[in-house]
XYZ file of C-alpha atoms in Angstrom:
617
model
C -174.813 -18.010 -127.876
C -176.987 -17.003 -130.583
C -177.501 -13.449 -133.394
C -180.245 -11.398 -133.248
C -181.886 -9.525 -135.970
C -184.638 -7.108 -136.556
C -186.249 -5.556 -139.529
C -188.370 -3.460 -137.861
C -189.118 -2.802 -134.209
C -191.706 -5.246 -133.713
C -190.339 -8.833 -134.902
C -187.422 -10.374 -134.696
C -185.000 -13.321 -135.456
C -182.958 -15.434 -133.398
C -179.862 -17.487 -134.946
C -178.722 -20.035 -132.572
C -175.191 -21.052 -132.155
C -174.193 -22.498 -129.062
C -175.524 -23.030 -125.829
C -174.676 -24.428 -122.321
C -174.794 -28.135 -122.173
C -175.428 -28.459 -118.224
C -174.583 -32.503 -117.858
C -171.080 -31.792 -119.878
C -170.404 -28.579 -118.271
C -169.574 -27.208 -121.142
C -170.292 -24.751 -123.970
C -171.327 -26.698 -127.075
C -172.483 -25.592 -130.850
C -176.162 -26.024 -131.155
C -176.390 -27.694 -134.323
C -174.618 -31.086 -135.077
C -171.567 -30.993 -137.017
C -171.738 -30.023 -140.764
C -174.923 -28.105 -140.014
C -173.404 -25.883 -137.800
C -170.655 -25.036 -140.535
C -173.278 -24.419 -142.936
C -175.007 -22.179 -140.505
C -171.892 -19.964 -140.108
C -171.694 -19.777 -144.058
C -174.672 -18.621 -144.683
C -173.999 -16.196 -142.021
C -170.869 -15.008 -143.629
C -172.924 -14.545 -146.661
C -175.785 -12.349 -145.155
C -173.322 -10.175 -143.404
C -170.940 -10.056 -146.793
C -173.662 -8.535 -148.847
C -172.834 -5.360 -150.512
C -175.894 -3.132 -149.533
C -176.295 -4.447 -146.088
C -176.495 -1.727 -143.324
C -176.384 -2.482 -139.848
C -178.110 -0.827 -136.869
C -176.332 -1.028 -133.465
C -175.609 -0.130 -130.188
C -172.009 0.216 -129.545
C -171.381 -2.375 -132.793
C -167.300 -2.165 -132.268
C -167.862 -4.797 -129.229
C -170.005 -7.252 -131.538
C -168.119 -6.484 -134.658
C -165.284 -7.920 -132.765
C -166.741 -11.164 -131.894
C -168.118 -11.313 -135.668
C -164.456 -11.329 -136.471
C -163.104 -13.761 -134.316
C -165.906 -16.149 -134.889
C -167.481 -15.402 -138.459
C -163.991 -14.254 -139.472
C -166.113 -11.261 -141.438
C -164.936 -7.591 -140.967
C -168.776 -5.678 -141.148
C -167.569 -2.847 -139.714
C -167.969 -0.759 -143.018
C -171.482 -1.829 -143.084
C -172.097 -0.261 -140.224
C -174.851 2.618 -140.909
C -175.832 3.775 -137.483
C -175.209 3.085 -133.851
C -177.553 4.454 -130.671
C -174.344 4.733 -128.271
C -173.053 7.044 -130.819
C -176.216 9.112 -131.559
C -177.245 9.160 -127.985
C -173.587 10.680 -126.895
C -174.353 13.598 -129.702
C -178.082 14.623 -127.719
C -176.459 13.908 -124.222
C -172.925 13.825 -123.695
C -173.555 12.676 -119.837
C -173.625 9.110 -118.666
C -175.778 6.719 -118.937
C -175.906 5.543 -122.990
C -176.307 1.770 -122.123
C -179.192 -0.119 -124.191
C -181.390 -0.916 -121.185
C -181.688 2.605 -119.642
C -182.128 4.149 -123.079
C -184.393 1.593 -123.942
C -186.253 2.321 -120.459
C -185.971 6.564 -121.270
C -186.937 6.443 -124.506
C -189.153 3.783 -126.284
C -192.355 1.729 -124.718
C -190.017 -1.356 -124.267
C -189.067 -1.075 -120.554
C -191.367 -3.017 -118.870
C -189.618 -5.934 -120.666
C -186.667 -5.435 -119.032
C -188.194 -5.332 -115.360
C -189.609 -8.943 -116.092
C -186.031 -10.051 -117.138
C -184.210 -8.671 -114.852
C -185.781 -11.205 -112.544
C -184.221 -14.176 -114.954
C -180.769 -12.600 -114.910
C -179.444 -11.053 -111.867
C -180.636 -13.525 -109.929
C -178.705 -16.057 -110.728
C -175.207 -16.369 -109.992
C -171.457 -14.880 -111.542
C -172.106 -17.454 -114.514
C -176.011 -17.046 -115.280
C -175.639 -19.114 -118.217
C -175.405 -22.154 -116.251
C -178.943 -21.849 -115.413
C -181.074 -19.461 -117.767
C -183.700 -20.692 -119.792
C -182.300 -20.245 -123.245
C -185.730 -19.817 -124.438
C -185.492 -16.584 -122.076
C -182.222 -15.899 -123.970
C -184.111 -15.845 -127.326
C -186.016 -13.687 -125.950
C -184.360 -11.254 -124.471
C -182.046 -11.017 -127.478
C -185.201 -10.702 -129.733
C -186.514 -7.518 -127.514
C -183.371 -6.182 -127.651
C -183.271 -5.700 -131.331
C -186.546 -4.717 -131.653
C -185.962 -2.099 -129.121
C -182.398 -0.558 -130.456
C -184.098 -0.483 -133.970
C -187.036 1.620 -132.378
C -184.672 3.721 -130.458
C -182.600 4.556 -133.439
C -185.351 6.245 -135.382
C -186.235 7.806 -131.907
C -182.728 9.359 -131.561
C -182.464 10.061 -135.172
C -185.464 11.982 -135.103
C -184.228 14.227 -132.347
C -181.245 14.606 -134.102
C -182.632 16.237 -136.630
C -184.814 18.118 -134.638
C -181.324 19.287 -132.824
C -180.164 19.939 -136.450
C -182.889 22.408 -137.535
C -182.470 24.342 -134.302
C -178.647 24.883 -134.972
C -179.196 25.663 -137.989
C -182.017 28.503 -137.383
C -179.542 29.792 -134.417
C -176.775 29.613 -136.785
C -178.744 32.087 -139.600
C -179.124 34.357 -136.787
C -176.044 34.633 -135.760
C -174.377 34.661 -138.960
C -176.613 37.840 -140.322
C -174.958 39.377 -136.425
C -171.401 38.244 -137.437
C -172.233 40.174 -141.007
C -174.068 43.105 -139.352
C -171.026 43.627 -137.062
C -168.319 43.221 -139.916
C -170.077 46.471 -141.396
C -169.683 48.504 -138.392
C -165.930 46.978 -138.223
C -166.348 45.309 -134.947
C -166.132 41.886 -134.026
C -169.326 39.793 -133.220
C -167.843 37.179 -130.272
C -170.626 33.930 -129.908
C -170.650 30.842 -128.153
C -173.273 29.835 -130.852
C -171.397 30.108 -134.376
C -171.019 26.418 -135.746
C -169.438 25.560 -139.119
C -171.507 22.416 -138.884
C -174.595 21.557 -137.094
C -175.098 18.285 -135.609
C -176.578 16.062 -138.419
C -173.471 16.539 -140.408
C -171.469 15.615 -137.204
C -173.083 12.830 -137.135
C -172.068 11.364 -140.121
C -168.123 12.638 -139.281
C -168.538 10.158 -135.951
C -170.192 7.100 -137.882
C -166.709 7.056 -139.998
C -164.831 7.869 -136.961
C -166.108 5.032 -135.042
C -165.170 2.568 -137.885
C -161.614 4.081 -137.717
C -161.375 3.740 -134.010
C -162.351 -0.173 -134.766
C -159.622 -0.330 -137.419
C -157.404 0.836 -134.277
C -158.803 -1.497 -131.538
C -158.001 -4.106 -133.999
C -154.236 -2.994 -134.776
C -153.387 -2.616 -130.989
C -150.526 -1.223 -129.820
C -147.023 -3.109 -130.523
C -145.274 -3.931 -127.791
C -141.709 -5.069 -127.090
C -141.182 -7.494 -124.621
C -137.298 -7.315 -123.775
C -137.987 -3.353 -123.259
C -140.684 -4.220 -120.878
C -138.533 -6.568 -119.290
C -135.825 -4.532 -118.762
C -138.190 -1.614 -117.600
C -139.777 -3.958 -114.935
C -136.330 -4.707 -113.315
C -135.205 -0.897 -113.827
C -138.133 0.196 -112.299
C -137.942 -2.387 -109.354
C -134.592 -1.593 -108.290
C -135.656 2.382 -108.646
C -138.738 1.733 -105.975
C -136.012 -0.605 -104.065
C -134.204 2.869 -103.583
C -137.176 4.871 -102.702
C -138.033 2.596 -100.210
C -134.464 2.683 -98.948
C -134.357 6.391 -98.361
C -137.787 6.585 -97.192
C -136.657 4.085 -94.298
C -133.352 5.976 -93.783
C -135.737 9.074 -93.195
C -138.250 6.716 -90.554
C -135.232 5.269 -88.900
C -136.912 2.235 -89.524
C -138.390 -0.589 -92.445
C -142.397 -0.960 -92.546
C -144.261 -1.877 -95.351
C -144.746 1.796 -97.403
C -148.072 0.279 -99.409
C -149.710 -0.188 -95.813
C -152.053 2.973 -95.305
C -152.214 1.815 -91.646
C -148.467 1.539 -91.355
C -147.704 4.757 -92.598
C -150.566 6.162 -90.422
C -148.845 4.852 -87.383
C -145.128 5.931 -88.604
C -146.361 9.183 -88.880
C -147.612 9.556 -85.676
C -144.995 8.706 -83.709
C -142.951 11.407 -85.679
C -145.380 13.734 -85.140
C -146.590 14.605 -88.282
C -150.123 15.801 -88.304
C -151.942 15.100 -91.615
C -154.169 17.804 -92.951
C -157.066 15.529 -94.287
C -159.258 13.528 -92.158
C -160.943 10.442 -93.862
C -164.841 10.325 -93.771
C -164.267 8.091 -90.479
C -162.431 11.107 -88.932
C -159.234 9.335 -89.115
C -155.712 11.225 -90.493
C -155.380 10.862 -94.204
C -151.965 10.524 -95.834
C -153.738 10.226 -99.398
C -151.914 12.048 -102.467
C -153.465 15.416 -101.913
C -152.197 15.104 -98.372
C -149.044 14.439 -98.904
C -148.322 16.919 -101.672
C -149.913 19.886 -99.089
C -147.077 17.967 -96.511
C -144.581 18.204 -99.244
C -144.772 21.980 -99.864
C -145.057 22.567 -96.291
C -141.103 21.461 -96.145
C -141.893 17.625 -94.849
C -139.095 15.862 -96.739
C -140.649 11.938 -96.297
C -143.565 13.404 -97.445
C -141.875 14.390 -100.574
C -140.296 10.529 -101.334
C -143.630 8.957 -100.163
C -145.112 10.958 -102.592
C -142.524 9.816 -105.894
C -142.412 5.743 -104.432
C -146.037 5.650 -104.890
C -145.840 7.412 -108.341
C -143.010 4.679 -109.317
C -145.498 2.114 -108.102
C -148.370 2.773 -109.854
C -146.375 3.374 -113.016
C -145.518 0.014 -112.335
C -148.131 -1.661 -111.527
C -150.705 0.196 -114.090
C -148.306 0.047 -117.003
C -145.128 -1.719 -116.843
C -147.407 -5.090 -115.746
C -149.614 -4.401 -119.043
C -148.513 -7.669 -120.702
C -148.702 -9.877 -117.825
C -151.854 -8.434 -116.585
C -153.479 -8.927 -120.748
C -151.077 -11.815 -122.058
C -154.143 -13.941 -122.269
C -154.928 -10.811 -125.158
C -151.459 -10.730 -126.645
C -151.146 -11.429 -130.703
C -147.654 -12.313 -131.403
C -146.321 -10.536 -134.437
C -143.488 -11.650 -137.043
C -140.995 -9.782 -135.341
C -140.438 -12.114 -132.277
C -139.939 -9.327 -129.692
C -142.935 -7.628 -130.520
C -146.533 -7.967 -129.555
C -149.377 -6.541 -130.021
C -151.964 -5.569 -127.435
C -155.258 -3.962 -127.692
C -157.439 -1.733 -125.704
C -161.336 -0.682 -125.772
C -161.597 3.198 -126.914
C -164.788 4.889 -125.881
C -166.138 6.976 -128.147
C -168.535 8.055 -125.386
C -166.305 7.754 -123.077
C -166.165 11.935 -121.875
C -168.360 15.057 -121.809
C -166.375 17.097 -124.491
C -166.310 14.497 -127.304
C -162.417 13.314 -126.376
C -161.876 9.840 -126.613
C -161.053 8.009 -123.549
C -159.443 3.939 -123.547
C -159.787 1.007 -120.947
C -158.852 -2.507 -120.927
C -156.474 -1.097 -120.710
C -156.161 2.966 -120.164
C -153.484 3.376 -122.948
C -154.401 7.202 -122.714
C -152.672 6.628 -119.579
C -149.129 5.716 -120.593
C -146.918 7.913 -119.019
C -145.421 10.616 -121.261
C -141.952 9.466 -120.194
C -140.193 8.151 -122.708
C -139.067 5.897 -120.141
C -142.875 4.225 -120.699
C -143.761 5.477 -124.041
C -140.748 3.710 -125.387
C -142.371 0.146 -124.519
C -144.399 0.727 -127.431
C -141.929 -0.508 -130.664
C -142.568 -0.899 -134.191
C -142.602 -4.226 -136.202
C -139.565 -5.044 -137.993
C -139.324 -2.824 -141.456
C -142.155 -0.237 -139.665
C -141.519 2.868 -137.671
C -143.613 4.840 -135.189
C -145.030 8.091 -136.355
C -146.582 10.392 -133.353
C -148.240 13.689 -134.993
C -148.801 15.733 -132.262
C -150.896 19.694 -132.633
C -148.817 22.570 -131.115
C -150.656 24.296 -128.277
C -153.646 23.172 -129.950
C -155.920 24.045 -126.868
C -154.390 27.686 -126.513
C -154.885 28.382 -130.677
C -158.388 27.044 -130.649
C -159.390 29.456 -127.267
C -157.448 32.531 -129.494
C -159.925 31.167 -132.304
C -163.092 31.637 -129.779
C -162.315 35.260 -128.539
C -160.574 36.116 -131.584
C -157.674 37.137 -129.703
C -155.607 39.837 -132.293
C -152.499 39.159 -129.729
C -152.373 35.885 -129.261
C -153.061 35.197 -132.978
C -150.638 37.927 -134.240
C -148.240 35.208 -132.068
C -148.850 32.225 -133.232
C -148.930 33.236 -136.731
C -145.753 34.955 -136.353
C -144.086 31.364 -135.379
C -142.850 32.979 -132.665
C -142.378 30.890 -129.049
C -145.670 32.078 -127.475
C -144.946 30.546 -123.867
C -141.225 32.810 -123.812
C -143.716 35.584 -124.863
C -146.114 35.379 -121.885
C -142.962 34.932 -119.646
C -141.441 38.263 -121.160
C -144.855 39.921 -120.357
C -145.041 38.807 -117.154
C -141.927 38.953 -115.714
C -141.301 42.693 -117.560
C -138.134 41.606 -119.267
C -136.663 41.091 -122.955
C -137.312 38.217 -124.727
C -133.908 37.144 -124.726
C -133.709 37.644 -121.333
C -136.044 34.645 -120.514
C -134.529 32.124 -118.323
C -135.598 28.265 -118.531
C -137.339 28.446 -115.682
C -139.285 31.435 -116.374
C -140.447 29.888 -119.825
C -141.760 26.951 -117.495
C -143.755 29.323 -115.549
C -144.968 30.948 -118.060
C -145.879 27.251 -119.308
C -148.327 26.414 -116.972
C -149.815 29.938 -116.472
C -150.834 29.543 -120.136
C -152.703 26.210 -119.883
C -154.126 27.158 -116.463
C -155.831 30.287 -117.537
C -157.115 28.402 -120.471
C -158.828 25.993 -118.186
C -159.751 28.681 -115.428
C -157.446 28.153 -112.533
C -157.921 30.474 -109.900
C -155.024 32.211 -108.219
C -155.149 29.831 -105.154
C -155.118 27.084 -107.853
C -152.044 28.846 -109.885
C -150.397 29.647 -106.198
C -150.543 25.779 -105.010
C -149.137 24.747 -108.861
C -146.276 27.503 -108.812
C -145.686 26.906 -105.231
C -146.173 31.033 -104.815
C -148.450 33.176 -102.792
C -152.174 33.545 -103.957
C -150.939 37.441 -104.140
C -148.593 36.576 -106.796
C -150.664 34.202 -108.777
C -153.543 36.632 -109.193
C -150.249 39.491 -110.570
C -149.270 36.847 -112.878
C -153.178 36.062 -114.396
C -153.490 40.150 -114.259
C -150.701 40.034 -116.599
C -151.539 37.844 -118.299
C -154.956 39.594 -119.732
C -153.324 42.918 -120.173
C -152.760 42.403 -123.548
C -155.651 39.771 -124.575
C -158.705 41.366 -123.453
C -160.792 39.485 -125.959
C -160.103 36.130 -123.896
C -161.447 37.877 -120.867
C -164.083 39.189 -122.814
C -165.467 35.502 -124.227
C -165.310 33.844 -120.897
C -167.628 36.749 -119.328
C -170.405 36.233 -122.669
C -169.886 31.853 -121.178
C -170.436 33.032 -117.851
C -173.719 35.518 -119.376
C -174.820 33.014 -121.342
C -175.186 30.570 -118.163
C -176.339 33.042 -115.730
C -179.168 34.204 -118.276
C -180.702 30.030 -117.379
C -183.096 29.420 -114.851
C -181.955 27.194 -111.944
C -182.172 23.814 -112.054
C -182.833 24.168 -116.329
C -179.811 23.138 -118.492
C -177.594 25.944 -120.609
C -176.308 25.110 -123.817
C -173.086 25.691 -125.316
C -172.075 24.930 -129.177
C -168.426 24.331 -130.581
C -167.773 25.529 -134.407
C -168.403 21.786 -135.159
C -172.116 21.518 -133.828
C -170.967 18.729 -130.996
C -173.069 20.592 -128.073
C -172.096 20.753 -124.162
C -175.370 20.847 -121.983
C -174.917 22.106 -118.137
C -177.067 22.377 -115.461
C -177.527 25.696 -114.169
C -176.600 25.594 -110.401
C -177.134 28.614 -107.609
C -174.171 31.012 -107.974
C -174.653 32.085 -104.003
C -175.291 30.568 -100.790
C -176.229 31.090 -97.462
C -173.494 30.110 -94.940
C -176.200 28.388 -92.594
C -173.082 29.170 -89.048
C -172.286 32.807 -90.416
C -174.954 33.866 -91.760
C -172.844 35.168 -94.581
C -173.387 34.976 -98.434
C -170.808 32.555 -100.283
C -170.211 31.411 -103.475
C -171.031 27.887 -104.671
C -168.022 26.677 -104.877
C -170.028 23.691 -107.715
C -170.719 26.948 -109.834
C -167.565 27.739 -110.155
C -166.774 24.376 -111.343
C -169.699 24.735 -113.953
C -167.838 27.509 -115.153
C -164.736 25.874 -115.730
C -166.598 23.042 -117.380
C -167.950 25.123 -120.032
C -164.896 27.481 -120.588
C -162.969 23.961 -120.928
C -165.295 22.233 -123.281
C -164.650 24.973 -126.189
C -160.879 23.765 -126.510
C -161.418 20.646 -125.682
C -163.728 19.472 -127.270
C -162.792 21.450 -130.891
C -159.342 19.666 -130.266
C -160.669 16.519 -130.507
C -163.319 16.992 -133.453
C -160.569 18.782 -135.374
C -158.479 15.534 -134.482
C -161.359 13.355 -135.869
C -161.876 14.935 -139.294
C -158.042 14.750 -139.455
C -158.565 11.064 -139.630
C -160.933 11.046 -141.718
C -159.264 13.308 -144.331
C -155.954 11.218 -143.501
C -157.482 7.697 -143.869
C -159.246 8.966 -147.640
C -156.154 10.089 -148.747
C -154.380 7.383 -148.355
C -156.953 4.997 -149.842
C -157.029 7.435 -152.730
C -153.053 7.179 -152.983
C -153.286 3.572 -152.684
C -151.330 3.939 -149.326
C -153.571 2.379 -146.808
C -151.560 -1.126 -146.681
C -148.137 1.025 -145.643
C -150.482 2.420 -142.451
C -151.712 1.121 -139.671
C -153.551 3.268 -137.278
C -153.019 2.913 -133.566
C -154.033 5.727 -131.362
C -155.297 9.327 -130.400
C -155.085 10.698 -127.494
C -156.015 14.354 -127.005
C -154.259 16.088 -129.246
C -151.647 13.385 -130.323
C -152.314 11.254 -133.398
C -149.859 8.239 -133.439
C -149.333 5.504 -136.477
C -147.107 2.877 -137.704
C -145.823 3.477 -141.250
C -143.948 1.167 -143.441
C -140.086 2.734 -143.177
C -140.025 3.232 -147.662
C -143.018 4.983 -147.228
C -142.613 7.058 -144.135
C -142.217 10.492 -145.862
C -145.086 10.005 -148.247
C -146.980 9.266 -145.043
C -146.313 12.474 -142.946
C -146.607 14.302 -145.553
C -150.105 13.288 -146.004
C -150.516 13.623 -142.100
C -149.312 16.776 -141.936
C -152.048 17.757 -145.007
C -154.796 16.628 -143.176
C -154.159 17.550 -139.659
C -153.525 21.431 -140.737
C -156.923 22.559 -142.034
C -158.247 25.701 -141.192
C -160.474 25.520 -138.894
C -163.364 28.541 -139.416
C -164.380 30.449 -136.095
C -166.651 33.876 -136.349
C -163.997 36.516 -137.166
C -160.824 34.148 -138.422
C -159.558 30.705 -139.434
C -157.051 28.645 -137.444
C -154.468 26.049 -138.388
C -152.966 24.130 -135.287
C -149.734 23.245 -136.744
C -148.463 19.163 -136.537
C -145.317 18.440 -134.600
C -143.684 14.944 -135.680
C -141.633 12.351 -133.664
C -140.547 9.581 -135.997
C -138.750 6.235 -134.498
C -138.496 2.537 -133.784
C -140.395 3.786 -130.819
């Protein structure tokens, strides 16, 4: 309906473009025609000027609309954005305009007064608003975001000048230790401190709009032909699950399944809030292990059918969003990626939840290059279990790693007490998800339940597992120090080597069972626990992910590559592209350059090497 600008945070200009022309029903430009065309020139001017920067609050969502109306890509000119700078001071939810506006500059009482215009009216408020309440509202809106980006830029740098203080300190440690030839383990040593980190996310963000714009390419007669195989697959399920009732309901009825499961006499082991028997996923898979085979095929139909219906349906479910591409089979599809969108600085997507894509190739395969363009996926090799080595500076596990050698058949050998080459398939599997569930903290019952082994068992296995990497052990207990050492109710801070920060609340470690009597522990600070030992992989995964695209996407502009390259995705610790198929080789070998920098930690430097996965697909 109209643009809003502000030069400062107390005036403001309002560019009017359409509005809601109540006798015609209809959305109509404002000005008559000719004017209005002129109007949208001199817009394309203003926001084509060389030294324009823009201030925003997450920009990507009007840069789009600039695009598709204007027809003016300003996303280079973008110098600063409050979602983005607000997700850097507090990586927990909310960062939307109004309740930052209300927390943090003397504009809120604005809002309460329009509030009263907007939500009162119905679904489509623009039938009957005021558009001189618009105006205004749009007007108050700039003028607040430009006041709360010198606010949060402000405490940015404050943020900065504390990191860097902490960081002197701990630096003369890490030195003072190195001349007694011990090594100094912190939570606190940073490579960079959060005003640099800052500037590493600005170019990110513009990347990740360079992505939303690509999309993912699709291929329609693959998705077609998945839809029917995937059909007659939940056709089967269905089959066998009715074979196993001795009868046909309808399996996505809750209170069908409740019933059938009664009369077989199947006792679920979850109650629902209203006290009634609960045959949700977690109940089923607790059935499953327990030996209850319908349990077991509920369990995979619903799998298929949210695979199906999540996924599979993507096209229909977006086709109003579809761009068709020169390759007739192929179209492309985008998604919103949230740069705030978690607590440890990974991206997340909706609209849809590409990150959600099975890893199947079954799935993964929908997505298809153009014709004359291939799919590149550059993926980081235990990325998460290098970068928790990197922490503790763990001589074993980086002895391993550097040594090339396979470091999940290594674990197995330790744990199972038998030669390398002795390692059977299975016990490499094991070993798998021992690694990644230590990493992230899983307790024995947790390991038990995974491995489908007694909590006895589990806890031998994590025993093992420590023998020979004490220094792991060793860095979660100074996390665990470091937390306990916080007053309840205050929050502790954690910092990864590149400054992004992870703030928890301190919670009681102890309570008092109130029928026993009996001291217990909080079972929400153990979870706090796991939350911070999680965010120091995590979280340097992804930053080392995002300087990787930044290093990637100047390299190519500096070898005039950029038009073979098209970003599409990340997700975790995957990066994935679509390269031009004469220029493939160039391209990966470029990726590979800038995804495998060292990354510096206190005592050593890591390189997470790249796996890559080059087709059609």
């Amino acid at each position: 309906f109209c643009i809003g600008i502000a030069l400062s945070e107390k005036k403001a200009f309002i560019i009017p473009l359409r509005h809601y022309e109540a006798l015609k029903r209809q959305i109509i430009n404002f000005f008559i025609e000719g004017v209005q065309e002129k109007i949208m020139e001199e817009l394309r001017r203003l926001f084509s000027y060389e030294k324009l920067k823009i201030i925003g609050h997450n920009f990507k969502f009007d840069a789009l609309v600039l695009l598709r109306d204007l027809g003016v890509d300003v996303m280079d000119k973008v110098y600063a954005d409050t979602l983005v700078y607000h997700h850097l001071l507090k990586e927990t939810p909310p960062h939307d305009l109004k309740t930052l506006i209300t927390l943090y500059t003397p504009f809120s009482n604005y809002y309460k007064e329009m509030r009263e215009v907007f939500v009162s009216k119905k679904e489509k408020w623009y039938h009957y608003v005021d558009f001189n309440d618009l105006y205004r509202y749009c007007a108050y809106d700039c003028c607040s975001n430009y006041y709360l980006w010198k606010e949060l830029d402000r405490r940015i740098k404050q943020l900065d000048l504390w990191q860097k203080n902490l960081s002197n300190k701990v630096n003369k440690l890490i030195e003072e230790h190195k001349k007694l030839n011990k090594p100094y383990i912190t939570p606190y040593y940073t490579y960079f401190q959060v005003e640099k980190l800052k500037e590493l996310e600005m170019e990110h963000y513009r990347i990740l709009f360079e992505m939303e714009k690509n999309g993912l390419p699709f291929s329609r007669s693959y998705v077609e032909n998945l839809k029917e195989e995937v059909q007659y697959k939940m056709k089967e399920k269905q089959d066998e699950l009715s074979k196993l009732a001795g009868k046909m309901i309808n399996w996505n009825s809750p209170q069908q399944i409740s019933k059938l499961f009664k009369e077989l006499g199947i006792d679920s082991p979850k109650k629902t809030p209203k006290g009634n028997p609960s045959y949700d996923e977690e109940a089923l898979k607790i059935l499953a292990e327990n030996g209850i085979e319908i349990a077991q095929k509920l369990l995979e139909y619903r799998k298929l059918l949210k695979n199906y219906t999540t996924y599979v349906l993507f096209l229909e479910n977006y086709n109003y969003r579809l761009k068709q591409t020169e390759t007739e089979d192929i179209v492309r599809l985008s998604c919103n990626i949230n740069i705030a969108g978690t607590e440890t600085g990974r991206l997340s997507t909706s609209n849809p939840a590409f990150h959600g894509i099975p890893r199947d190739n079954l799935y993964r395969n929908m997505v298809q290059a153009e014709e004359g363009w291939l799919i590149v996926s550059a993926d980081y090799s235990m990325a998460d279990l290098r970068m928790l080595a990197g922490y503790s500076n763990c001589k074993s596990m980086i002895e391993a790693f550097n040594s090339g050698i396979d470091f999940h058949t290594l674990t197995a050998s330790l744990i199972f007490n038998k030669d390398f080459e002795d390692i059977t398939t299975e016990e490499r599997s094991i070993a798998k998800s021992i690694n990644f569930s230590i990493a992230y903290l899983t307790s024995a019952y947790g390991l038990a339940q995974r491995l489908n082994i007694s909590v006895k068992e589990a806890q031998d296995f994590i025993d093992r597992w420590f023998q020979d990497k004490p220094e792991v052990r060793y860095f979660i207990n100074v996390l665990i120090s470091q937390y306990d050492k916080v007053e309840e109710g205050k929050e502790a801070k954690f910092i990864n080597v590149f400054g992004r920060m992870r703030r928890v609340q301190k919670v009681r470690k102890f309570y008092e069972d109130k029928f026993t009597g009996k001291r217990k522990l909080n079972p929400e600070y153990s979870h706090k626990i796991r939350e911070i030992v999680n965010f120091y992989p995590q979280s340097t995964v992804a930053d080392a992910l995002m300087v990787s695209l930044i290093r990637l996407k100047r390299k190519l502009i500096e070898k005039e590559l950029k038009p073979f390259c098209k970003f599409l995705l990340t997700r975790h610790d995957e990066l994935l592209l679509e390269a031009k198929k004469e220029k493939v080789d160039e391209i990966c070998e470029i990726v590979r350059w800038a995804m495998e920098f060292p990354i510096p930690f206190a005592n050593c430097q890591i390189v997470i090497p790249v796996d890559f996965t080059i087709d059609k697909m």
